[in-house]
PDB file of C-alpha atoms and ligand atoms in Angstrom:
ATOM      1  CA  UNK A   1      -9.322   8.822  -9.295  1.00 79.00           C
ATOM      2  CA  UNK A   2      -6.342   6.773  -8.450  1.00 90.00           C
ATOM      3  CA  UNK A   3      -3.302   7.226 -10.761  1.00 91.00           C
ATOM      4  CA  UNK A   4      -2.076   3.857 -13.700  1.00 95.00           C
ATOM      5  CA  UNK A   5      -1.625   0.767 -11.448  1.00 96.00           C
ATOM      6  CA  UNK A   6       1.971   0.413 -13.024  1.00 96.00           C
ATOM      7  CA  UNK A   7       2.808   3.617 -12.757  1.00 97.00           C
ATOM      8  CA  UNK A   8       1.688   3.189  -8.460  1.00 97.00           C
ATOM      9  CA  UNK A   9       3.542   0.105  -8.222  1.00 98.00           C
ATOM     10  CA  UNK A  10       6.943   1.788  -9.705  1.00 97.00           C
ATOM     11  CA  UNK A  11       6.206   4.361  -6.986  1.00 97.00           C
ATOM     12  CA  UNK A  12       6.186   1.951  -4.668  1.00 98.00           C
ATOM     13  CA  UNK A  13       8.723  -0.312  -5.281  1.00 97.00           C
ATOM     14  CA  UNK A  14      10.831   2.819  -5.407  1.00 97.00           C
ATOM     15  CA  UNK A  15       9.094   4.064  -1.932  1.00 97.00           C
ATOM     16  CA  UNK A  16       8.468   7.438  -4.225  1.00 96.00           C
ATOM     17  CA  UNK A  17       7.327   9.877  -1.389  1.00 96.00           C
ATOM     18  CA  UNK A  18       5.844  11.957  -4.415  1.00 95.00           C
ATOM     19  CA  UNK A  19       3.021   9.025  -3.841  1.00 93.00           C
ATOM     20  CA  UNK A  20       2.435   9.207  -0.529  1.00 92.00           C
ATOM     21  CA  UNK A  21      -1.084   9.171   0.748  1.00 92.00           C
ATOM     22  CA  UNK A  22      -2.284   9.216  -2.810  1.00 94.00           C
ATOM     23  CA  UNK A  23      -2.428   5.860  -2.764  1.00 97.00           C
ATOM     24  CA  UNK A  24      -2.550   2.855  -0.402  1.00 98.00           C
ATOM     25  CA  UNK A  25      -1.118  -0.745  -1.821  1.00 98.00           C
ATOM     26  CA  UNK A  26      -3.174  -3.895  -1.056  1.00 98.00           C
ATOM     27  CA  UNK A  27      -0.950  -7.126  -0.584  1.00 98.00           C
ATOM     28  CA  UNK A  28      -3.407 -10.281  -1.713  1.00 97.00           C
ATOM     29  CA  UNK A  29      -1.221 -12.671  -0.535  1.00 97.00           C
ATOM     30  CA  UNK A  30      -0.777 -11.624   3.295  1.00 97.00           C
ATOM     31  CA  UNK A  31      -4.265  -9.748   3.275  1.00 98.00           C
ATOM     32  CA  UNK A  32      -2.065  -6.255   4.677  1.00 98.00           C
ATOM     33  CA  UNK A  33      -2.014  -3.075   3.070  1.00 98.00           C
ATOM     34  CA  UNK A  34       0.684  -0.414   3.251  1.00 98.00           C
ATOM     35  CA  UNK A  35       1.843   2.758   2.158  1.00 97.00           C
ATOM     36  CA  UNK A  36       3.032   3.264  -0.651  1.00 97.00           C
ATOM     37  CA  UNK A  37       6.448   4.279   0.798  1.00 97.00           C
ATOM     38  CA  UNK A  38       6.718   1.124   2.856  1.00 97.00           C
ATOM     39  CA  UNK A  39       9.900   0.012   3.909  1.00 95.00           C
ATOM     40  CA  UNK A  40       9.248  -3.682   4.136  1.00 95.00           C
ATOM     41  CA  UNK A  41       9.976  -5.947   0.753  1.00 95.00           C
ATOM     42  CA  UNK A  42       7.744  -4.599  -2.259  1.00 96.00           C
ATOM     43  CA  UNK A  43       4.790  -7.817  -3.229  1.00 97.00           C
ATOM     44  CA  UNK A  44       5.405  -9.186  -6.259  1.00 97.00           C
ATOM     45  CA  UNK A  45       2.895  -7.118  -8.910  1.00 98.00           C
ATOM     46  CA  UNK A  46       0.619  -9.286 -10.011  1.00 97.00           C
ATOM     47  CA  UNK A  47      -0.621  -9.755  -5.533  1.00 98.00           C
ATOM     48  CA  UNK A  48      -0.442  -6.261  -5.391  1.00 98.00           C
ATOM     49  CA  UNK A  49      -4.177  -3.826  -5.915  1.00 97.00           C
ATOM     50  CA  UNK A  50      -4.563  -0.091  -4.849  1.00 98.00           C
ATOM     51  CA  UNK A  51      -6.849   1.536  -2.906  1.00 97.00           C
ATOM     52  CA  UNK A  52      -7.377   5.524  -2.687  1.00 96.00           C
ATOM     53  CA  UNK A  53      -8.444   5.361   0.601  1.00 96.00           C
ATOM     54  CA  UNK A  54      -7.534   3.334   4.022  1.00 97.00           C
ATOM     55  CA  UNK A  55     -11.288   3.104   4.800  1.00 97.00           C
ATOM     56  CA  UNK A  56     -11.384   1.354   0.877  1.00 97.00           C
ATOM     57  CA  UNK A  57      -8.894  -0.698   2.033  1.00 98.00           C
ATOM     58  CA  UNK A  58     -10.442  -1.661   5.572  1.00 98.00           C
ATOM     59  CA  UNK A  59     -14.174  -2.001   3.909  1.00 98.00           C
ATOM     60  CA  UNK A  60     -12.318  -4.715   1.595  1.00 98.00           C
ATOM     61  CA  UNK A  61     -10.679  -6.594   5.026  1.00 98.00           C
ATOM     62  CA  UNK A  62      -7.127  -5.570   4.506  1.00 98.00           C
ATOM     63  CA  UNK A  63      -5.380  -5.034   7.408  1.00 98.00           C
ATOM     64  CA  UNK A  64      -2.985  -1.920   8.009  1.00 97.00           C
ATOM     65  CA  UNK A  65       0.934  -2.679   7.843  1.00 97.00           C
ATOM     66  CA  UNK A  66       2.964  -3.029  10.778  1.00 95.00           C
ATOM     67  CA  UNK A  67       6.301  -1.064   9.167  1.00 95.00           C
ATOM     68  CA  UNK A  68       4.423   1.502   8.146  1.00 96.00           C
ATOM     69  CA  UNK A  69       1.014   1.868   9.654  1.00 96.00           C
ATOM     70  CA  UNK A  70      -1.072   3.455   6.803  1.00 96.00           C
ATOM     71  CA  UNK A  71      -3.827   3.895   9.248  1.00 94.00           C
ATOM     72  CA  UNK A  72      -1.918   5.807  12.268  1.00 92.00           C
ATOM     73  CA  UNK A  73       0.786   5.117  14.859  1.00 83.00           C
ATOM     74  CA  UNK A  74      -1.323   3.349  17.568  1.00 73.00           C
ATOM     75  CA  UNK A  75      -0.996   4.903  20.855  1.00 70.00           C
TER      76      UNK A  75
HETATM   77 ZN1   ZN B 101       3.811  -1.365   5.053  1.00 53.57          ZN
END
């Protein structure tokens, strides 16, 4: 059960590491998802969903961030 919406997005415009991995943030707009500790420029809230899971967020087409990989460092 993911925590309030608002109270995710305060985490991560703050980059709260509290949040991290409980959480991933969906970005409608560019179709990327992060985590919630990303360091790039926080979506404006009303493009921005979360996901509980990085598979949830795959299964839905988002892909993973390129600041912050939520899905793993590639090799
Ligand atoms: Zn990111």
């Amino acid at each position: 059960m993911l925590p309030d919406a608002d109270l995710l997005y305060a985490a991560l415009a703050a980059r709260d590491p509290a949040f991290e991995g409980r959480a991933f943030a969906c970005v409608r707009t560019t179709g990327i998802f992060c985590r919630l500790t990303c360091p790039a420029r926080t979506a404006k809230r009303g493009n921005v969903s979360f996901r509980a899971s990085v598979a949830d967020c795959l299964a839905e087409g988002f892909r993973p961030c390129r600041r912050c990989f939520p899905a793993g460092r590639p090799d």
